[in-house]
Structure formats: structure tokens, C-alpha cells
Coordinates of C-alpha atoms in Angstrom, one line a residue:
M1 CA 29.1 7.7 10.4
A2 CA 28.1 7.1 13.1
A3 CA 27.1 9.3 16.3
T4 CA 25.2 8.3 19.3
R5 CA 22.1 9.3 20.2
G6 CA 19.1 8.7 22.7
G7 CA 21.0 6.0 24.4
F8 CA 22.2 3.8 21.0
R9 CA 24.7 4.1 18.4
V10 CA 23.5 4.6 14.9
V11 CA 25.3 3.8 11.8
L12 CA 24.2 6.3 9.0
I13 CA 24.6 3.7 5.9
A14 CA 26.7 5.4 2.8
N15 CA 28.9 3.3 0.2
Q16 CA 30.1 0.6 3.0
R17 CA 28.8 -0.9 5.6
E18 CA 30.0 0.8 8.6
E19 CA 30.9 -3.0 11.9
K20 CA 30.7 -2.6 15.3
D21 CA 30.1 -4.3 18.4
S22 CA 27.3 -3.9 20.7
G23 CA 23.7 -4.6 20.9
M24 CA 21.2 -6.5 18.3
K25 CA 21.6 -4.8 15.4
V26 CA 18.3 -2.8 13.8
A27 CA 18.1 -2.0 10.8
V28 CA 15.6 0.2 8.8
T29 CA 16.0 -0.9 5.3
D30 CA 14.5 1.8 3.1
S31 CA 11.6 5.2 4.2
G32 CA 10.5 8.1 2.4
F33 CA 10.5 10.0 6.2
A34 CA 12.7 12.8 6.5
D35 CA 14.6 11.7 10.0
L36 CA 14.1 8.3 12.1
Q37 CA 13.8 10.1 14.9
V38 CA 10.7 8.4 15.7
E39 CA 11.8 4.6 16.0
R40 CA 15.4 6.1 17.4
D41 CA 12.8 7.3 20.4
V42 CA 10.8 3.9 21.1
L43 CA 13.8 2.2 20.3
A44 CA 16.2 4.4 23.0
G45 CA 17.0 2.7 26.4
L46 CA 17.9 -0.3 24.1
D47 CA 21.3 -2.5 24.3
V48 CA 20.5 -1.8 20.0
E49 CA 23.1 -0.9 17.1
F50 CA 20.7 1.3 15.1
T51 CA 21.6 1.5 10.9
A52 CA 19.8 3.7 8.6
A53 CA 19.8 2.8 5.3
Q54 CA 18.3 3.2 1.6
C55 CA 18.7 0.3 -0.1
T56 CA 16.6 -0.8 -3.3
T57 CA 18.2 -3.4 -4.2
E58 CA 19.0 -7.3 -3.1
E59 CA 22.0 -6.7 -3.8
E60 CA 22.5 -3.2 -1.6
L61 CA 20.6 -5.1 1.5
I62 CA 22.9 -7.4 1.1
D63 CA 25.6 -5.7 1.3
Q64 CA 24.8 -3.6 3.5
L65 CA 22.4 -5.2 6.5
S66 CA 23.1 -9.4 5.9
E67 CA 24.4 -8.7 9.9
M68 CA 21.4 -7.8 11.7
D69 CA 18.9 -8.7 13.5
Y70 CA 15.6 -6.9 12.5
L71 CA 14.8 -4.6 10.3
I72 CA 11.4 -2.4 9.8
S73 CA 11.6 -2.3 5.7
Q74 CA 8.9 0.6 3.7
Y75 CA 9.4 -0.8 -0.6
A76 CA 12.9 -2.4 -0.4
P77 CA 12.8 -6.4 -2.8
I78 CA 13.0 -9.0 1.1
T79 CA 13.0 -11.5 -1.3
A80 CA 14.7 -15.2 -0.5
R81 CA 17.7 -14.9 -2.0
V82 CA 17.6 -11.9 0.3
I83 CA 16.5 -13.8 3.6
D84 CA 19.3 -16.8 3.6
K85 CA 22.0 -14.3 3.7
F86 CA 20.5 -13.3 6.9
D87 CA 21.0 -15.7 8.9
R88 CA 21.1 -13.3 12.5
C89 CA 17.9 -11.4 11.6
R90 CA 14.5 -12.6 14.0
V91 CA 12.2 -9.8 13.1
I92 CA 11.2 -7.9 9.1
S93 CA 8.4 -5.1 10.8
R94 CA 6.9 -3.7 7.8
Y95 CA 6.1 0.4 7.8
G96 CA 2.2 -0.8 5.9
V97 CA -1.3 -2.7 5.9
G98 CA 0.9 -4.8 2.6
V99 CA 3.5 -7.0 2.2
D100 CA 3.9 -8.0 -0.6
N101 CA 8.2 -6.3 -0.9
I102 CA 8.0 -9.7 1.6
D103 CA 8.4 -12.9 0.4
L104 CA 6.8 -14.7 3.4
D105 CA 7.1 -18.5 2.9
A106 CA 10.7 -18.0 2.9
A107 CA 10.8 -16.1 6.2
A108 CA 8.4 -18.8 7.9
A109 CA 10.9 -21.1 6.1
A110 CA 13.4 -19.0 7.8
G111 CA 12.0 -18.5 11.3
I112 CA 11.7 -15.0 11.2
A113 CA 8.5 -12.9 12.3
V114 CA 7.2 -11.0 9.6
C115 CA 4.8 -7.9 11.2
N116 CA 3.1 -5.5 9.9
V117 CA 0.7 -2.5 10.9
P118 CA -3.4 -3.1 9.9
D119 CA -4.7 -0.6 10.7
Y120 CA -3.6 2.4 11.0
C121 CA -4.4 4.3 7.7
I122 CA -8.4 3.5 7.6
D123 CA -10.2 7.1 7.2
E124 CA -6.6 8.3 5.0
V125 CA -7.6 5.1 2.5
A126 CA -11.1 5.6 2.3
D127 CA -11.4 9.2 2.2
H128 CA -8.8 8.7 -0.5
A129 CA -11.2 6.7 -3.1
L130 CA -13.4 8.4 -2.3
A131 CA -11.6 11.7 -3.5
L132 CA -10.6 10.0 -6.6
L133 CA -14.5 8.7 -7.3
L134 CA -16.1 11.9 -6.5
D135 CA -12.7 13.7 -8.8
L136 CA -14.0 11.4 -12.1
T137 CA -17.3 11.6 -11.6
R138 CA -18.0 15.1 -11.4
R139 CA -15.2 16.2 -13.2
I140 CA -12.7 18.4 -11.2
F141 CA -9.5 17.8 -12.4
P142 CA -9.6 18.8 -15.9
A143 CA -11.5 21.6 -15.0
A144 CA -9.1 22.9 -12.7
L145 CA -6.8 22.5 -15.6
D146 CA -8.8 24.5 -17.8
V147 CA -8.9 27.6 -15.2
R148 CA -5.6 27.7 -14.1
A149 CA -4.4 27.9 -18.2
G150 CA -6.6 30.8 -18.2
G151 CA -10.2 28.8 -19.5
W152 CA -13.5 29.4 -18.8
K153 CA -15.7 26.4 -19.8
F154 CA -17.2 23.4 -19.3
P155 CA -15.7 20.1 -18.3
A156 CA -17.2 17.4 -20.3
A157 CA -17.6 18.4 -24.0
D158 CA -20.8 15.4 -22.7
V159 CA -23.1 16.3 -19.9
S160 CA -23.5 12.3 -19.5
E161 CA -20.0 12.1 -18.5
V162 CA -20.8 14.3 -15.1
K163 CA -22.1 12.3 -12.2
V164 CA -24.4 12.3 -9.5
L165 CA -23.2 9.6 -6.6
K166 CA -26.0 8.7 -5.4
E167 CA -27.2 7.7 -8.6
L168 CA -24.3 5.3 -9.1
T169 CA -23.4 1.4 -8.1
V170 CA -19.9 1.0 -6.7
G171 CA -18.5 -2.0 -6.7
L172 CA -15.9 -2.9 -4.0
F173 CA -14.0 -5.9 -5.2
G174 CA -12.5 -6.6 -1.6
C175 CA -13.9 -5.5 1.4
G176 CA -11.7 -5.7 4.1
R177 CA -11.1 -2.5 6.9
I178 CA -10.6 -0.3 4.1
G179 CA -13.0 -1.4 2.3
N180 CA -16.0 -1.8 4.6
A181 CA -14.6 2.6 5.5
V182 CA -14.9 3.3 1.5
A183 CA -18.6 1.4 2.2
K184 CA -20.3 3.3 4.7
R185 CA -18.9 6.7 2.6
L186 CA -20.7 5.8 -0.3
L187 CA -24.2 4.1 1.2
A188 CA -24.3 7.8 4.0
F189 CA -23.9 9.7 -0.8
G190 CA -27.1 6.9 -1.5
C191 CA -24.4 5.0 -4.0
R192 CA -26.4 1.2 -3.8
V193 CA -22.9 -0.7 -2.4
L194 CA -22.0 -3.8 -4.7
V195 CA -19.2 -6.0 -2.4
Y196 CA -17.5 -9.3 -3.8
D197 CA -15.1 -10.2 -1.1
P198 CA -14.8 -14.6 -1.5
Y199 CA -13.0 -14.7 2.8
A200 CA -16.4 -12.1 4.2
D201 CA -19.6 -13.1 5.6
D202 CA -22.4 -12.0 2.9
D203 CA -24.9 -12.3 5.9
Q204 CA -23.0 -10.0 7.5
L205 CA -22.1 -7.8 4.7
N206 CA -25.5 -7.9 3.7
S207 CA -26.6 -7.0 7.2
S208 CA -23.6 -3.3 6.3
G209 CA -26.5 -2.2 4.2
V210 CA -24.6 -3.7 1.0
Q211 CA -25.3 -6.3 -1.5
A212 CA -22.6 -9.6 -2.0
T213 CA -22.4 -10.8 -4.9
G214 CA -20.6 -12.8 -6.9
L215 CA -17.4 -11.6 -9.1
E216 CA -19.5 -11.5 -13.1
E217 CA -22.9 -9.4 -11.4
L218 CA -20.3 -6.8 -10.0
L219 CA -18.5 -6.6 -12.5
A220 CA -21.9 -7.1 -15.2
E221 CA -24.2 -4.0 -13.1
S222 CA -21.1 -1.2 -11.5
D223 CA -20.3 1.9 -13.0
V224 CA -17.0 2.4 -10.3
V225 CA -15.3 -0.9 -9.7
S226 CA -12.9 -0.2 -6.6
L227 CA -10.6 -2.6 -6.2
H228 CA -9.4 -3.0 -1.7
C229 CA -7.7 -6.6 -2.2
P230 CA -3.7 -6.9 -1.3
S231 CA -1.1 -8.2 -3.2
N232 CA -0.3 -11.4 -3.3
A233 CA 0.0 -14.7 -5.7
E234 CA -4.0 -14.9 -5.9
T235 CA -4.8 -11.2 -7.3
R236 CA -1.7 -10.5 -9.2
G237 CA -2.9 -8.9 -12.6
I238 CA -6.8 -10.2 -11.3
V239 CA -7.2 -7.3 -13.1
N240 CA -6.8 -7.8 -17.0
A241 CA -8.0 -7.2 -20.1
E242 CA -9.9 -10.0 -19.2
M243 CA -12.0 -8.4 -16.7
F244 CA -12.1 -5.2 -17.6
G245 CA -14.1 -7.0 -21.4
K246 CA -16.7 -8.1 -17.8
M247 CA -16.7 -4.2 -16.3
K248 CA -19.6 -1.8 -17.7
P249 CA -19.3 -0.1 -21.0
G250 CA -18.5 3.3 -19.4
S251 CA -17.6 2.4 -16.0
L252 CA -14.4 3.5 -13.9
L253 CA -11.7 2.5 -12.0
V254 CA -10.9 3.0 -8.4
N255 CA -7.3 1.6 -7.6
V256 CA -6.5 2.7 -4.2
S257 CA -4.9 -0.9 -3.0
R258 CA -1.5 -1.6 -5.2
G259 CA -0.4 -1.4 -8.3
D260 CA -0.4 -4.9 -9.3
I261 CA -3.4 -6.2 -9.3
V262 CA -4.1 -4.8 -12.3
V263 CA -2.5 -5.3 -15.8
T264 CA -1.4 -0.9 -17.6
E265 CA -1.0 -2.1 -20.5
D266 CA -4.3 -3.6 -20.5
L267 CA -6.2 -0.6 -17.8
I268 CA -4.1 1.7 -20.9
Q269 CA -5.9 -0.2 -24.1
V270 CA -9.8 -0.7 -22.5
I271 CA -9.2 3.0 -21.2
Q272 CA -8.4 4.3 -25.3
S273 CA -10.4 2.1 -26.8
G274 CA -13.7 4.0 -24.7
H275 CA -14.7 0.6 -23.0
L276 CA -13.3 2.0 -19.4
A277 CA -14.6 6.1 -19.3
G278 CA -11.2 5.9 -16.9
A279 CA -9.3 5.4 -14.0
G280 CA -8.5 6.8 -9.9
L281 CA -5.0 5.3 -9.4
D282 CA -2.9 6.7 -6.3
V283 CA -0.9 2.7 -7.6
T284 CA 0.9 2.0 -10.6
S285 CA 2.7 -0.6 -11.6
P286 CA 5.7 -0.1 -12.5
E287 CA 5.9 2.1 -9.8
P288 CA 6.9 5.2 -10.2
L289 CA 5.6 5.9 -13.6
P290 CA 8.6 6.2 -15.5
A291 CA 8.1 10.2 -17.3
G292 CA 7.0 9.5 -19.9
H293 CA 4.8 6.4 -19.5
P294 CA 1.8 5.6 -21.6
L295 CA -0.4 5.8 -18.9
A296 CA 0.4 9.5 -17.7
A297 CA -0.9 10.7 -20.7
L298 CA -4.3 9.5 -20.8
E299 CA -6.7 12.5 -20.2
N300 CA -9.8 10.8 -17.8
V301 CA -7.0 9.1 -15.7
V302 CA -6.1 10.4 -12.8
I303 CA -3.6 9.0 -10.3
T304 CA -1.9 10.3 -7.5
P305 CA 1.8 8.9 -6.3
H306 CA 0.8 5.9 -3.8
F307 CA -0.2 8.9 -1.1
A308 CA -3.3 7.4 -0.3
A309 CA -2.5 6.6 4.1
A310 CA -0.9 10.1 4.3
S311 CA -2.3 12.4 7.3
K312 CA 0.5 13.2 10.2
K313 CA -1.5 11.3 12.9
A314 CA -1.6 7.9 10.7
I315 CA 2.5 8.5 9.2
F316 CA 2.9 9.0 13.3
E317 CA 0.9 5.9 14.7
L318 CA 2.6 3.5 11.5
R319 CA 6.3 4.9 11.9
R320 CA 5.5 4.4 16.1
R321 CA 4.0 0.8 16.1
T322 CA 6.4 -0.4 13.1
A323 CA 9.5 0.2 15.6
G324 CA 7.0 -0.4 18.4
A325 CA 7.3 -4.6 17.6
I326 CA 10.9 -4.3 17.5
A327 CA 10.9 -2.5 20.4
A328 CA 8.4 -5.3 21.4
A329 CA 10.7 -8.9 20.1
I330 CA 14.0 -7.1 21.7
R331 CA 12.0 -7.4 25.1
G332 CA 11.1 -10.2 25.2
E333 CA 7.0 -10.0 24.8
K334 CA 4.5 -11.1 22.9
L335 CA 4.8 -10.0 18.9
A336 CA 1.1 -8.7 17.1
N337 CA 0.4 -8.9 14.0
I338 CA 2.5 -12.0 12.1
V339 CA 1.6 -12.1 9.0
N340 CA 3.2 -15.3 8.4
G341 CA 2.3 -18.1 10.3
V342 CA 5.5 -17.8 12.2
D343 CA 5.2 -17.8 16.3
G344 CA 7.6 -15.3 17.8
P345 CA 10.5 -14.0 16.9
R346 CA 13.0 -17.3 14.9
Q347 CA 15.2 -19.0 17.8
L348 CA 19.1 -18.7 17.0

């Protein structure tokens, strides 16, 4: 199906690719938005053919979108195999901070610029991390469920399960923009905040009120460990049985970064054993969790469906800036936030 809106042709992908001769071809590989009006508004006035797809596999990407000049992507797997077939693609712009669904090395080797939006949801994710932490320490979720079921009892069998935040030591594994925002919130609650970030300046961290430390010390001393690092070859699976074994008995885990940083099977085992008292997760691996997954069955685990970044303002800015990178490239402007080391759009 094709229609003309805002001065350019929109092509909606169903089961077959619909090809039209026009200017540059721009595609949204996938998205969770009700419509793509924000993106269309950003690209209005440019000579582009706009394709809206919902590709979830390599095969769908290759079959439907391999002739695109520019891509906007959310979760679609843009792997080396996919990139090899996209011989016209100049720029990939991703909705979000993380770019772990894109093979950055393959894109760089092909000369394709990959852009992200690194600073659009800092407050939202920081607030969500605190919400999960407070839920775990105050036992809000199980108490609310009990009241809904008709009960009215103390939320924990052992009063020691209910914590006072200012009495806790919270360890931040990673302290970029979001980690720093979480640290400020924790300091306002009166927490002792430890930070492990091998890429941060320790003196600068210490001057902000937190305590820079080594990973071993952070794990051993923290009542709560909160993850704020990207998903990459260095961090995938780093939070595993070995790391859990070094965490303080009875401690808690919070993850609002990426699910594959944590080995899910190891997390389940360490909570079932009682070594960890619980976890608050906005991200999981796999994602979404299949129905009946054992992680979701654990009573002391709170899981939200990867929406920490959500707010009306944040989502609008995310969409505007993601599409804006494509518009800038088409206009020949210098691109901001290229994350894979290339100088600019691919030259064909």
C-alpha cells in the first residue's frame, strides 16, 4: 500500500516489498509506536520515499529493506549478514542509547555511519532505577498484591526484609550519564554510594560525593548493586555466578541497562539459594520473557517490560532526534553522535 503524506511517498510493508522510483529511500525497520507521524514530520519536504516496516528477523530485513539508503531502527537485528546485503545504506539511526542490536564493526567496515541518541531519557531511567530499588527495599509490590487479594498483613515475614534507604550502601556498576543521575538521587536519600567504572575519572567521581572503588570492594560492601553499563563484548554475561558469589549475602540487584549483561540462569539460582534477597529488573534476557519463565515466577523479583525510558517528552525527543539524524544526512549536514568510528555517511 502506498500513499502520499507531507510531501513524500509512504510505503507500508505487508508481506511483499513495494518498490517505487523516487528520491532517497528511508525505512523504519521496526518500532513500537502507534504511528510514525513524528518521523514523517521531520522528513517532510525532503525528496524521500518512506517505508514503515516491522522486521524482526534477518530474513525480513534482507527481503523487505535491502535497497534502502537510510535506516531508522529500534530492535531489529542488523547483523553483519544483513549489512552485507544493504549495499546502498548510508546511515543507520537507532531509537535509543544502546546500539547492541547493530553490528557496529560490520557497519564501520561497510562505511555506514551508526548514530544513537545518547542523552534523551536520563531522568526517566534514573527515576525508574530508584523506583525498583524502593519497591524492593520497602516491599511495596508484594504488599499491594496482598491488599488486592483481600489481605491486610505485614508485607514481610521477617521485618529485616524492609530497609531504610539512608542506611544502605548502594554500588553502581557503571557511572555514565544515567549512573551519575542515579548517584545524585541516592545521595539525596542519604545513601553511601560506591561506584565502579574503569572509564571514569576517580577524582571527579569522589568530588561528586560518591566513592570510587574496585569491583571486588563494591560487590562485597553493597547492599544493592545497580547496573548502568552498556551491552557490548566486554560486558555481556559479566554478571554471572562468579560475580554473584562475591556479592554481599542478602543483597539486591537492580538492572535498568540491558538484559544480556546478566546471565539469567545464574540469577535465578542465586535468588533461589537465598544468597541474593531479590532483584528489580526493567530488562531481561531473553526479552520479552516467554510465558511461564522461571524468573517471572520468583516472588522477590520485580520485572517491568523495558519501559524505564518512557515519558511523553522523552519519547517525542527520541523520535524527533532519531529521524533528525537521517534528515541531516540527506541535507549533507555533519552528523552528531556517530558511535562506530566512521567520519560520516557512506560514500557511494
